[in-house]
PDB file of C-alpha atoms in Angstrom:
ATOM      1  CA  MET A 101      95.983  21.052 119.945  1.00  0.00           C
ATOM      2  CA  TRP A 102      99.153  22.338 121.889  1.00  0.00           C
ATOM      3  CA  LEU A 103      98.930  25.576 119.932  1.00  0.00           C
ATOM      4  CA  LEU A 104      95.234  26.152 120.727  1.00  0.00           C
ATOM      5  CA  THR A 105      96.124  25.419 124.294  1.00  0.00           C
ATOM      6  CA  ARG A 106      98.768  27.885 123.972  1.00  0.00           C
ATOM      7  CA  VAL A 107      96.580  30.659 122.530  1.00  0.00           C
ATOM      8  CA  ALA A 108      93.769  30.178 125.011  1.00  0.00           C
ATOM      9  CA  ARG A 109      96.300  30.472 128.137  1.00  0.00           C
ATOM     10  CA  ALA A 110      97.635  33.859 126.481  1.00  0.00           C
ATOM     11  CA  ILE A 111      93.936  35.120 125.913  1.00  0.00           C
ATOM     12  CA  ALA A 112      93.163  34.414 129.632  1.00  0.00           C
ATOM     13  CA  LEU A 113      96.558  36.081 130.920  1.00  0.00           C
ATOM     14  CA  ILE A 114      95.745  39.166 129.031  1.00  0.00           C
ATOM     15  CA  ALA A 115      92.036  39.294 130.167  1.00  0.00           C
ATOM     16  CA  ILE A 116      93.334  38.972 133.492  1.00  0.00           C
ATOM     17  CA  LEU A 117      95.822  41.739 133.105  1.00  0.00           C
ATOM     18  CA  LEU A 118      93.075  44.164 131.595  1.00  0.00           C
ATOM     19  CA  ALA A 119      90.803  43.605 134.728  1.00  0.00           C
ATOM     20  CA  THR A 120      93.353  44.335 137.135  1.00  0.00           C
ATOM     21  CA  PRO A 121      93.718  48.042 137.500  1.00  0.00           C
ATOM     22  CA  ALA A 122      97.464  49.257 137.286  1.00  0.00           C
ATOM     23  CA  LEU A 123      99.151  50.521 140.488  1.00  0.00           C
ATOM     24  CA  ALA A 124      98.482  54.200 140.668  1.00  0.00           C
ATOM     25  CA  GLU A 125     101.656  56.422 140.342  1.00  0.00           C
ATOM     26  CA  SER A 126     101.944  58.474 143.587  1.00  0.00           C
ATOM     27  CA  LYS A 127     100.711  62.113 143.162  1.00  0.00           C
ATOM     28  CA  LYS A 128     103.552  64.794 143.164  1.00  0.00           C
ATOM     29  CA  VAL A 129     102.758  67.739 145.533  1.00  0.00           C
ATOM     30  CA  THR A 130     104.859  70.458 146.828  1.00  0.00           C
ATOM     31  CA  LEU A 131     104.216  72.220 150.043  1.00  0.00           C
ATOM     32  CA  SER A 132     105.888  75.465 151.022  1.00  0.00           C
ATOM     33  CA  GLN A 133     107.012  75.902 154.768  1.00  0.00           C
ATOM     34  CA  ALA A 134     107.680  79.312 156.134  1.00  0.00           C
ATOM     35  CA  PHE A 135     110.725  78.436 157.657  1.00  0.00           C
ATOM     36  CA  GLN A 136     112.578  74.811 158.847  1.00  0.00           C
ATOM     37  CA  SER A 137     111.011  75.274 162.306  1.00  0.00           C
ATOM     38  CA  MET A 138     110.580  72.940 165.147  1.00  0.00           C
ATOM     39  CA  LEU A 139     106.857  74.328 165.129  1.00  0.00           C
ATOM     40  CA  TYR A 140     106.057  72.150 161.924  1.00  0.00           C
ATOM     41  CA  LEU A 141     107.459  68.837 163.392  1.00  0.00           C
ATOM     42  CA  PRO A 142     104.224  66.989 162.655  1.00  0.00           C
ATOM     43  CA  LEU A 143     105.100  67.708 159.019  1.00  0.00           C
ATOM     44  CA  TYR A 144     108.746  66.366 159.304  1.00  0.00           C
ATOM     45  CA  VAL A 145     107.220  63.055 161.300  1.00  0.00           C
ATOM     46  CA  ALA A 146     105.060  62.680 158.379  1.00  0.00           C
ATOM     47  CA  ILE A 147     107.443  62.875 155.925  1.00  0.00           C
ATOM     48  CA  ASP A 148     110.261  60.726 157.745  1.00  0.00           C
ATOM     49  CA  GLU A 149     107.581  58.038 158.841  1.00  0.00           C
ATOM     50  CA  GLY A 150     106.257  57.619 155.412  1.00  0.00           C
ATOM     51  CA  PHE A 151     102.894  58.885 156.214  1.00  0.00           C
ATOM     52  CA  PHE A 152     102.485  60.709 153.130  1.00  0.00           C
ATOM     53  CA  THR A 153     103.997  57.949 150.950  1.00  0.00           C
ATOM     54  CA  GLN A 154     101.445  55.844 152.373  1.00  0.00           C
ATOM     55  CA  GLN A 155      98.802  58.139 151.059  1.00  0.00           C
ATOM     56  CA  GLY A 156      99.999  57.820 147.595  1.00  0.00           C
ATOM     57  CA  LEU A 157     101.711  61.353 147.779  1.00  0.00           C
ATOM     58  CA  ASP A 158     105.129  62.035 146.306  1.00  0.00           C
ATOM     59  CA  LEU A 159     105.554  65.351 148.483  1.00  0.00           C
ATOM     60  CA  THR A 160     108.172  68.054 147.826  1.00  0.00           C
ATOM     61  CA  LYS A 161     108.906  70.329 150.719  1.00  0.00           C
ATOM     62  CA  GLU A 162     110.054  73.709 149.897  1.00  0.00           C
ATOM     63  CA  THR A 163     111.334  76.367 152.549  1.00  0.00           C
ATOM     64  CA  ALA A 164     110.153  79.931 151.394  1.00  0.00           C
ATOM     65  CA  GLY A 165     111.981  82.119 154.251  1.00  0.00           C
ATOM     66  CA  ALA A 166     108.854  83.793 155.456  1.00  0.00           C
ATOM     67  CA  PRO A 167     105.107  83.309 155.872  1.00  0.00           C
ATOM     68  CA  THR A 168     103.950  85.826 153.162  1.00  0.00           C
ATOM     69  CA  VAL A 169     106.429  83.821 150.658  1.00  0.00           C
ATOM     70  CA  ALA A 170     105.030  80.371 151.539  1.00  0.00           C
ATOM     71  CA  LEU A 171     101.310  81.644 151.118  1.00  0.00           C
ATOM     72  CA  SER A 172     102.112  83.749 148.096  1.00  0.00           C
ATOM     73  CA  ALA A 173     103.340  80.282 146.361  1.00  0.00           C
ATOM     74  CA  VAL A 174     100.022  78.712 147.268  1.00  0.00           C
ATOM     75  CA  ILE A 175      98.123  81.434 145.998  1.00  0.00           C
ATOM     76  CA  SER A 176     100.170  81.726 142.764  1.00  0.00           C
ATOM     77  CA  GLY A 177      99.705  78.009 142.111  1.00  0.00           C
ATOM     78  CA  SER A 178     103.357  76.929 142.363  1.00  0.00           C
ATOM     79  CA  ALA A 179     102.664  75.096 145.670  1.00  0.00           C
ATOM     80  CA  GLN A 180      99.466  73.379 146.495  1.00  0.00           C
ATOM     81  CA  PHE A 181     100.039  73.733 150.223  1.00  0.00           C
ATOM     82  CA  SER A 182     101.783  75.952 152.812  1.00  0.00           C
ATOM     83  CA  ILE A 183     102.608  76.066 156.552  1.00  0.00           C
ATOM     84  CA  HIS A 184     102.542  79.034 158.716  1.00  0.00           C
ATOM     85  CA  GLY A 185     100.366  80.902 161.336  1.00  0.00           C
ATOM     86  CA  PRO A 186      96.483  81.070 160.174  1.00  0.00           C
ATOM     87  CA  GLU A 187      96.699  84.781 160.789  1.00  0.00           C
ATOM     88  CA  TRP A 188      98.407  85.056 157.304  1.00  0.00           C
ATOM     89  CA  THR A 189      95.959  83.046 155.603  1.00  0.00           C
ATOM     90  CA  ALA A 190      93.087  84.980 157.236  1.00  0.00           C
ATOM     91  CA  ILE A 191      94.367  88.397 156.390  1.00  0.00           C
ATOM     92  CA  ALA A 192      95.056  87.246 152.722  1.00  0.00           C
ATOM     93  CA  ALA A 193      91.343  85.778 152.562  1.00  0.00           C
ATOM     94  CA  SER A 194      89.835  89.309 153.993  1.00  0.00           C
ATOM     95  CA  LYS A 195      91.670  91.069 150.703  1.00  0.00           C
ATOM     96  CA  GLY A 196      89.827  88.386 148.571  1.00  0.00           C
ATOM     97  CA  ALA A 197      92.570  85.801 148.099  1.00  0.00           C
ATOM     98  CA  PRO A 198      90.931  82.455 147.365  1.00  0.00           C
ATOM     99  CA  VAL A 199      92.409  80.433 150.225  1.00  0.00           C
ATOM    100  CA  ASN A 200      91.518  78.676 153.654  1.00  0.00           C
ATOM    101  CA  ILE A 201      92.881  76.261 156.180  1.00  0.00           C
ATOM    102  CA  ILE A 202      92.640  72.549 156.045  1.00  0.00           C
ATOM    103  CA  ALA A 203      94.460  70.939 159.112  1.00  0.00           C
ATOM    104  CA  ASN A 204      95.778  71.929 162.330  1.00  0.00           C
ATOM    105  CA  VAL A 205      99.766  71.887 162.898  1.00  0.00           C
ATOM    106  CA  VAL A 206     100.258  73.272 166.234  1.00  0.00           C
ATOM    107  CA  ASN A 207      97.537  73.989 168.519  1.00  0.00           C
ATOM    108  CA  GLY A 208      98.841  75.898 171.525  1.00  0.00           C
ATOM    109  CA  ALA A 209     100.430  79.682 171.762  1.00  0.00           C
ATOM    110  CA  ALA A 210     104.190  77.996 171.353  1.00  0.00           C
ATOM    111  CA  VAL A 211     105.531  80.978 173.004  1.00  0.00           C
ATOM    112  CA  TRP A 212     107.491  81.661 176.486  1.00  0.00           C
ATOM    113  CA  ILE A 213     108.928  84.339 178.655  1.00  0.00           C
ATOM    114  CA  ALA A 214     112.176  83.460 180.212  1.00  0.00           C
ATOM    115  CA  THR A 215     114.360  85.590 182.856  1.00  0.00           C
ATOM    116  CA  ALA A 216     117.655  85.671 183.923  1.00  0.00           C
ATOM    117  CA  PRO A 217     117.852  83.432 187.200  1.00  0.00           C
ATOM    118  CA  ASP A 218     118.273  86.011 189.402  1.00  0.00           C
ATOM    119  CA  VAL A 219     115.278  88.361 188.174  1.00  0.00           C
ATOM    120  CA  LYS A 220     112.207  88.407 190.454  1.00  0.00           C
ATOM    121  CA  PHE A 221     108.976  87.519 188.382  1.00  0.00           C
ATOM    122  CA  ASP A 222     105.589  87.230 190.403  1.00  0.00           C
ATOM    123  CA  SER A 223     103.408  88.326 187.521  1.00  0.00           C
ATOM    124  CA  ILE A 224     103.760  90.148 184.073  1.00  0.00           C
ATOM    125  CA  LYS A 225     103.774  93.370 185.920  1.00  0.00           C
ATOM    126  CA  ASP A 226     107.225  92.586 186.786  1.00  0.00           C
ATOM    127  CA  VAL A 227     108.323  93.361 183.537  1.00  0.00           C
ATOM    128  CA  LYS A 228     107.546  97.232 183.774  1.00  0.00           C
ATOM    129  CA  GLY A 229     110.447  99.318 182.807  1.00  0.00           C
ATOM    130  CA  GLN A 230     112.634  96.176 182.183  1.00  0.00           C
ATOM    131  CA  LYS A 231     114.558  95.559 178.859  1.00  0.00           C
ATOM    132  CA  VAL A 232     113.132  92.726 176.994  1.00  0.00           C
ATOM    133  CA  VAL A 233     114.440  90.604 173.799  1.00  0.00           C
ATOM    134  CA  THR A 234     111.820  90.036 171.345  1.00  0.00           C
ATOM    135  CA  GLY A 235     111.459  88.895 167.887  1.00  0.00           C
ATOM    136  CA  LEU A 236     111.101  91.312 165.281  1.00  0.00           C
ATOM    137  CA  MET A 237     107.708  92.318 164.357  1.00  0.00           C
ATOM    138  CA  PRO A 238     105.411  91.237 162.877  1.00  0.00           C
ATOM    139  CA  THR A 239     105.749  87.925 164.598  1.00  0.00           C
ATOM    140  CA  THR A 240     103.131  86.011 166.810  1.00  0.00           C
ATOM    141  CA  SER A 241     105.700  85.974 170.081  1.00  0.00           C
ATOM    142  CA  THR A 242     105.921  89.776 170.090  1.00  0.00           C
ATOM    143  CA  SER A 243     102.273  89.982 169.010  1.00  0.00           C
ATOM    144  CA  LEU A 244     101.076  87.900 172.086  1.00  0.00           C
ATOM    145  CA  PHE A 245     103.675  90.094 174.345  1.00  0.00           C
ATOM    146  CA  MET A 246     102.099  93.059 173.590  1.00  0.00           C
ATOM    147  CA  LYS A 247      98.689  91.796 173.938  1.00  0.00           C
ATOM    148  CA  LEU A 248      99.677  90.723 177.337  1.00  0.00           C
ATOM    149  CA  LEU A 249     101.114  94.044 178.491  1.00  0.00           C
ATOM    150  CA  LYS A 250      97.890  95.800 177.196  1.00  0.00           C
ATOM    151  CA  GLU A 251      95.864  93.437 179.201  1.00  0.00           C
ATOM    152  CA  ASN A 252      97.699  94.332 182.428  1.00  0.00           C
ATOM    153  CA  GLY A 253      97.700  98.158 181.746  1.00  0.00           C
ATOM    154  CA  MET A 254     101.125  98.857 180.238  1.00  0.00           C
ATOM    155  CA  ASP A 255     101.754 100.525 177.078  1.00  0.00           C
ATOM    156  CA  PRO A 256     104.109  98.363 175.073  1.00  0.00           C
ATOM    157  CA  LYS A 257     105.770 101.342 173.364  1.00  0.00           C
ATOM    158  CA  THR A 258     106.527 102.972 177.173  1.00  0.00           C
ATOM    159  CA  GLY A 259     106.171 100.326 179.463  1.00  0.00           C
ATOM    160  CA  VAL A 260     109.002  98.221 178.632  1.00  0.00           C
ATOM    161  CA  GLU A 261     112.270  98.771 176.268  1.00  0.00           C
ATOM    162  CA  MET A 262     111.823  96.256 173.632  1.00  0.00           C
ATOM    163  CA  ILE A 263     115.063  94.780 171.837  1.00  0.00           C
ATOM    164  CA  GLN A 264     113.481  93.455 168.705  1.00  0.00           C
ATOM    165  CA  VAL A 265     115.877  90.960 166.951  1.00  0.00           C
ATOM    166  CA  ALA A 266     115.588  88.670 164.061  1.00  0.00           C
ATOM    167  CA  ILE A 267     113.388  85.386 165.017  1.00  0.00           C
ATOM    168  CA  GLY A 268     115.637  82.661 166.492  1.00  0.00           C
ATOM    169  CA  SER A 269     118.430  84.855 167.397  1.00  0.00           C
ATOM    170  CA  GLU A 270     116.783  85.936 170.688  1.00  0.00           C
ATOM    171  CA  PRO A 271     119.093  83.800 172.768  1.00  0.00           C
ATOM    172  CA  GLY A 272     122.411  85.710 171.685  1.00  0.00           C
ATOM    173  CA  PRO A 273     121.725  88.797 173.368  1.00  0.00           C
ATOM    174  CA  PHE A 274     119.677  87.420 176.082  1.00  0.00           C
ATOM    175  CA  VAL A 275     122.283  85.140 177.376  1.00  0.00           C
ATOM    176  CA  ALA A 276     125.002  88.076 176.748  1.00  0.00           C
ATOM    177  CA  LYS A 277     122.733  90.088 179.513  1.00  0.00           C
ATOM    178  CA  GLN A 278     121.885  92.760 177.196  1.00  0.00           C
ATOM    179  CA  ALA A 279     118.470  92.191 178.921  1.00  0.00           C
ATOM    180  CA  ASN A 280     117.014  90.171 181.618  1.00  0.00           C
ATOM    181  CA  ILE A 281     114.163  89.219 180.223  1.00  0.00           C
ATOM    182  CA  ALA A 282     112.943  87.299 176.715  1.00  0.00           C
ATOM    183  CA  VAL A 283     109.930  86.215 174.866  1.00  0.00           C
ATOM    184  CA  MET A 284     111.139  83.413 172.972  1.00  0.00           C
ATOM    185  CA  TYR A 285     110.187  80.368 170.783  1.00  0.00           C
ATOM    186  CA  GLU A 286     111.644  77.002 170.944  1.00  0.00           C
ATOM    187  CA  PRO A 287     114.512  75.816 170.587  1.00  0.00           C
ATOM    188  CA  GLY A 288     115.763  79.190 171.582  1.00  0.00           C
ATOM    189  CA  LEU A 289     113.897  78.760 174.918  1.00  0.00           C
ATOM    190  CA  ASP A 290     115.930  75.680 175.963  1.00  0.00           C
ATOM    191  CA  GLN A 291     118.975  77.085 174.458  1.00  0.00           C
ATOM    192  CA  ALA A 292     118.567  79.785 177.007  1.00  0.00           C
ATOM    193  CA  VAL A 293     117.412  77.345 179.779  1.00  0.00           C
ATOM    194  CA  ALA A 294     120.855  75.431 178.953  1.00  0.00           C
ATOM    195  CA  LYS A 295     122.732  78.589 179.760  1.00  0.00           C
ATOM    196  CA  GLY A 296     121.198  78.983 182.987  1.00  0.00           C
ATOM    197  CA  MET A 297     118.135  81.527 182.136  1.00  0.00           C
ATOM    198  CA  LYS A 298     114.450  80.076 183.752  1.00  0.00           C
ATOM    199  CA  VAL A 299     111.255  79.700 182.164  1.00  0.00           C
ATOM    200  CA  VAL A 300     108.672  82.062 184.304  1.00  0.00           C
ATOM    201  CA  LEU A 301     105.484  82.295 181.968  1.00  0.00           C
ATOM    202  CA  GLY A 302     104.225  79.671 179.220  1.00  0.00           C
ATOM    203  CA  PHE A 303     101.574  81.121 176.922  1.00  0.00           C
ATOM    204  CA  PRO A 304     100.487  77.587 175.902  1.00  0.00           C
ATOM    205  CA  LYS A 305      99.138  76.915 179.587  1.00  0.00           C
ATOM    206  CA  SER A 306      97.675  80.579 179.815  1.00  0.00           C
ATOM    207  CA  TYR A 307      95.658  80.351 176.378  1.00  0.00           C
ATOM    208  CA  GLY A 308      94.844  76.650 176.213  1.00  0.00           C
ATOM    209  CA  PRO A 309      93.600  75.537 172.373  1.00  0.00           C
ATOM    210  CA  TYR A 310      95.084  78.134 170.148  1.00  0.00           C
ATOM    211  CA  ALA A 311      95.390  77.829 166.383  1.00  0.00           C
ATOM    212  CA  PHE A 312      98.917  78.703 166.076  1.00  0.00           C
ATOM    213  CA  SER A 313     100.223  77.008 162.970  1.00  0.00           C
ATOM    214  CA  THR A 314      97.725  75.351 159.867  1.00  0.00           C
ATOM    215  CA  VAL A 315      98.296  73.989 156.427  1.00  0.00           C
ATOM    216  CA  THR A 316      96.971  76.437 153.774  1.00  0.00           C
ATOM    217  CA  ALA A 317      95.328  75.532 150.553  1.00  0.00           C
ATOM    218  CA  ARG A 318      93.479  77.315 147.822  1.00  0.00           C
ATOM    219  CA  ASN A 319      89.810  76.786 147.775  1.00  0.00           C
ATOM    220  CA  ASP A 320      89.967  75.178 144.312  1.00  0.00           C
ATOM    221  CA  VAL A 321      92.748  72.450 145.570  1.00  0.00           C
ATOM    222  CA  ASP A 322      92.429  69.004 144.530  1.00  0.00           C
ATOM    223  CA  PRO A 323      90.015  67.387 147.144  1.00  0.00           C
ATOM    224  CA  ASP A 324      91.782  64.175 146.949  1.00  0.00           C
ATOM    225  CA  THR A 325      94.913  65.689 147.199  1.00  0.00           C
ATOM    226  CA  ALA A 326      94.076  68.023 149.873  1.00  0.00           C
ATOM    227  CA  GLN A 327      92.502  64.707 151.664  1.00  0.00           C
ATOM    228  CA  ARG A 328      95.723  62.603 151.427  1.00  0.00           C
ATOM    229  CA  VAL A 329      97.574  65.520 152.680  1.00  0.00           C
ATOM    230  CA  VAL A 330      95.469  65.993 155.913  1.00  0.00           C
ATOM    231  CA  ASN A 331      95.333  62.322 156.448  1.00  0.00           C
ATOM    232  CA  GLY A 332      99.242  62.037 156.457  1.00  0.00           C
ATOM    233  CA  MET A 333      99.233  65.178 159.167  1.00  0.00           C
ATOM    234  CA  GLU A 334      96.703  63.012 160.888  1.00  0.00           C
ATOM    235  CA  MET A 335      98.910  59.894 161.011  1.00  0.00           C
ATOM    236  CA  ALA A 336     101.900  61.898 162.087  1.00  0.00           C
ATOM    237  CA  MET A 337     100.140  63.588 165.027  1.00  0.00           C
ATOM    238  CA  ARG A 338      98.639  60.304 166.324  1.00  0.00           C
ATOM    239  CA  PHE A 339     102.318  58.549 165.886  1.00  0.00           C
ATOM    240  CA  MET A 340     103.676  61.631 167.958  1.00  0.00           C
ATOM    241  CA  THR A 341     101.106  61.313 170.930  1.00  0.00           C
ATOM    242  CA  LYS A 342     102.428  57.563 171.355  1.00  0.00           C
ATOM    243  CA  ASN A 343     106.113  57.706 170.376  1.00  0.00           C
ATOM    244  CA  GLU A 344     107.870  60.724 172.290  1.00  0.00           C
ATOM    245  CA  ALA A 345     111.120  58.968 171.902  1.00  0.00           C
ATOM    246  CA  LYS A 346     110.916  58.358 168.089  1.00  0.00           C
ATOM    247  CA  THR A 347     109.670  62.101 167.707  1.00  0.00           C
ATOM    248  CA  VAL A 348     112.652  63.420 169.571  1.00  0.00           C
ATOM    249  CA  GLU A 349     115.064  61.260 167.301  1.00  0.00           C
ATOM    250  CA  ILE A 350     113.041  62.514 163.969  1.00  0.00           C
ATOM    251  CA  ALA A 351     113.791  66.202 165.559  1.00  0.00           C
ATOM    252  CA  LYS A 352     117.261  65.815 166.389  1.00  0.00           C
ATOM    253  CA  LYS A 353     117.701  64.634 162.754  1.00  0.00           C
ATOM    254  CA  GLU A 354     115.776  67.512 161.270  1.00  0.00           C
ATOM    255  CA  PHE A 355     117.828  69.750 163.304  1.00  0.00           C
ATOM    256  CA  PRO A 356     121.547  68.248 163.198  1.00  0.00           C
ATOM    257  CA  THR A 357     123.208  71.429 164.098  1.00  0.00           C
ATOM    258  CA  LEU A 358     121.533  71.855 167.496  1.00  0.00           C
ATOM    259  CA  ASP A 359     122.514  70.616 170.788  1.00  0.00           C
ATOM    260  CA  PRO A 360     120.674  66.985 170.646  1.00  0.00           C
ATOM    261  CA  VAL A 361     120.046  67.794 174.531  1.00  0.00           C
ATOM    262  CA  VAL A 362     118.183  71.101 173.592  1.00  0.00           C
ATOM    263  CA  VAL A 363     116.124  69.693 170.916  1.00  0.00           C
ATOM    264  CA  GLU A 364     115.172  66.700 173.438  1.00  0.00           C
ATOM    265  CA  ALA A 365     114.254  69.320 175.723  1.00  0.00           C
ATOM    266  CA  ALA A 366     112.412  71.201 173.216  1.00  0.00           C
ATOM    267  CA  VAL A 367     110.136  68.556 171.834  1.00  0.00           C
ATOM    268  CA  LYS A 368     109.335  67.468 175.301  1.00  0.00           C
ATOM    269  CA  ARG A 369     108.372  70.616 176.458  1.00  0.00           C
ATOM    270  CA  MET A 370     105.925  71.181 173.444  1.00  0.00           C
ATOM    271  CA  LEU A 371     104.333  67.718 173.838  1.00  0.00           C
ATOM    272  CA  GLY A 372     103.957  68.495 177.405  1.00  0.00           C
ATOM    273  CA  ASP A 373     102.543  71.728 176.992  1.00  0.00           C
ATOM    274  CA  GLY A 374     100.078  70.658 174.534  1.00  0.00           C
ATOM    275  CA  VAL A 375     101.690  72.488 171.628  1.00  0.00           C
ATOM    276  CA  TYR A 376     101.586  69.585 169.281  1.00  0.00           C
ATOM    277  CA  PRO A 377      98.273  68.423 168.806  1.00  0.00           C
ATOM    278  CA  PRO A 378      96.728  64.927 169.177  1.00  0.00           C
ATOM    279  CA  SER A 379      94.906  65.604 165.687  1.00  0.00           C
ATOM    280  CA  VAL A 380      94.511  67.714 162.793  1.00  0.00           C
ATOM    281  CA  ASP A 381      91.304  69.127 164.144  1.00  0.00           C
ATOM    282  CA  ILE A 382      90.644  72.903 164.607  1.00  0.00           C
ATOM    283  CA  THR A 383      88.068  74.241 166.835  1.00  0.00           C
ATOM    284  CA  ALA A 384      86.205  77.391 166.448  1.00  0.00           C
ATOM    285  CA  ASP A 385      87.303  78.498 169.834  1.00  0.00           C
ATOM    286  CA  ALA A 386      91.034  77.785 169.149  1.00  0.00           C
ATOM    287  CA  LEU A 387      90.629  79.722 165.854  1.00  0.00           C
ATOM    288  CA  LYS A 388      88.980  82.668 167.567  1.00  0.00           C
ATOM    289  CA  VAL A 389      91.551  83.033 170.487  1.00  0.00           C
ATOM    290  CA  SER A 390      94.403  82.975 167.589  1.00  0.00           C
ATOM    291  CA  MET A 391      92.465  85.879 165.456  1.00  0.00           C
ATOM    292  CA  ASP A 392      91.709  87.748 168.652  1.00  0.00           C
ATOM    293  CA  THR A 393      95.431  88.545 169.136  1.00  0.00           C
ATOM    294  CA  GLN A 394      95.523  90.029 165.400  1.00  0.00           C
ATOM    295  CA  ILE A 395      92.295  91.763 165.837  1.00  0.00           C
ATOM    296  CA  ALA A 396      93.739  93.515 168.962  1.00  0.00           C
ATOM    297  CA  LEU A 397      96.973  94.600 167.403  1.00  0.00           C
ATOM    298  CA  GLY A 398      94.921  95.707 164.353  1.00  0.00           C
ATOM    299  CA  ASN A 399      96.237  93.330 161.806  1.00  0.00           C
ATOM    300  CA  LEU A 400      92.722  91.760 160.890  1.00  0.00           C
ATOM    301  CA  ALA A 401      89.647  93.775 161.380  1.00  0.00           C
ATOM    302  CA  SER A 402      87.107  90.943 162.407  1.00  0.00           C
ATOM    303  CA  GLN A 403      86.880  86.848 162.849  1.00  0.00           C
ATOM    304  CA  PRO A 404      86.914  84.927 159.675  1.00  0.00           C
ATOM    305  CA  ASP A 405      83.712  82.868 158.989  1.00  0.00           C
ATOM    306  CA  TYR A 406      84.887  79.586 160.761  1.00  0.00           C
ATOM    307  CA  LYS A 407      82.609  77.548 158.380  1.00  0.00           C
ATOM    308  CA  ALA A 408      83.837  78.993 155.354  1.00  0.00           C
ATOM    309  CA  PHE A 409      87.534  79.642 156.659  1.00  0.00           C
ATOM    310  CA  VAL A 410      88.401  76.025 158.079  1.00  0.00           C
ATOM    311  CA  VAL A 411      87.393  73.217 155.876  1.00  0.00           C
ATOM    312  CA  LYS A 412      86.258  70.451 158.042  1.00  0.00           C
ATOM    313  CA  LYS A 413      85.301  67.758 155.039  1.00  0.00           C
ATOM    314  CA  PHE A 414      88.877  67.062 155.097  1.00  0.00           C
ATOM    315  CA  ILE A 415      89.608  66.965 158.826  1.00  0.00           C
ATOM    316  CA  ASP A 416      86.428  65.235 159.440  1.00  0.00           C
ATOM    317  CA  GLN A 417      87.361  62.351 157.266  1.00  0.00           C
ATOM    318  CA  ALA A 418      90.918  62.033 158.613  1.00  0.00           C
ATOM    319  CA  LEU A 419      89.846  61.930 162.141  1.00  0.00           C
ATOM    320  CA  ALA A 420      87.538  59.236 160.935  1.00  0.00           C
ATOM    321  CA  MET A 421      90.298  57.010 159.844  1.00  0.00           C
ATOM    322  CA  LYS A 422      91.078  53.470 161.349  1.00  0.00           C
TER     323      LYS A 422
END
């Protein structure tokens, strides 16, 4: 009787174990970022706060060193996702590459113009004839600056003397007075501000919503994995809008060699100027404004088809999360 009871209990236990699904292992996924950049802070928040882990992902972040290299990793299949400007994805797609964008990362034209404190600046026309430090082309900061010059009747080649330097190194020659004007990203902008320079024009407020950095994937990406990545990014953006202090803390951790005061100022400026979006949504207008810059500069022949280029099904499901 005792033996029969033991056997019955064992059978019952086995039945329970068979009926209970095993805990799913985290999906391994690789995301290639163009650079370690303050522009990609939502990604770092998603990683540091465990949002990808909560979505069942074991995400590896790789740094490619250039947008084209990060995108190539996705096209070749060595990475499932990449983060960089959507223009690179649009150009590749226009040439037949099987890629599109699945989530927003930066939704403002994250570029500013700064001058030496004694420089008169009432409008962009005041830069005519001046030396200007800019990032080495092709880069969006210099592209936007050139577009703005053209819109105001100036030839970028003759209207100003551009000193193009490696992206991120703009503060050096600017602070050294090799030029009295600079076109900059963060955190270089606030590094210069800390040295007494002044911000005179912000592209985020001039342009409004602008698809500046996005998540790229192949057209044949595993939809479940893609949805989890987009969900993690959405969780990060919601967190950033409500937790400024914690967001600053994460940025300081991710950029330990930078002056913490500069990091804090940069993060607060980008939050305040709407550079970091409140969600992963990419509107048709935000994409159009972004692509118009590339069309104006001859980098892209025409606007991509929004409905085919932006995979809204992943975005919509992320926005619907409670």
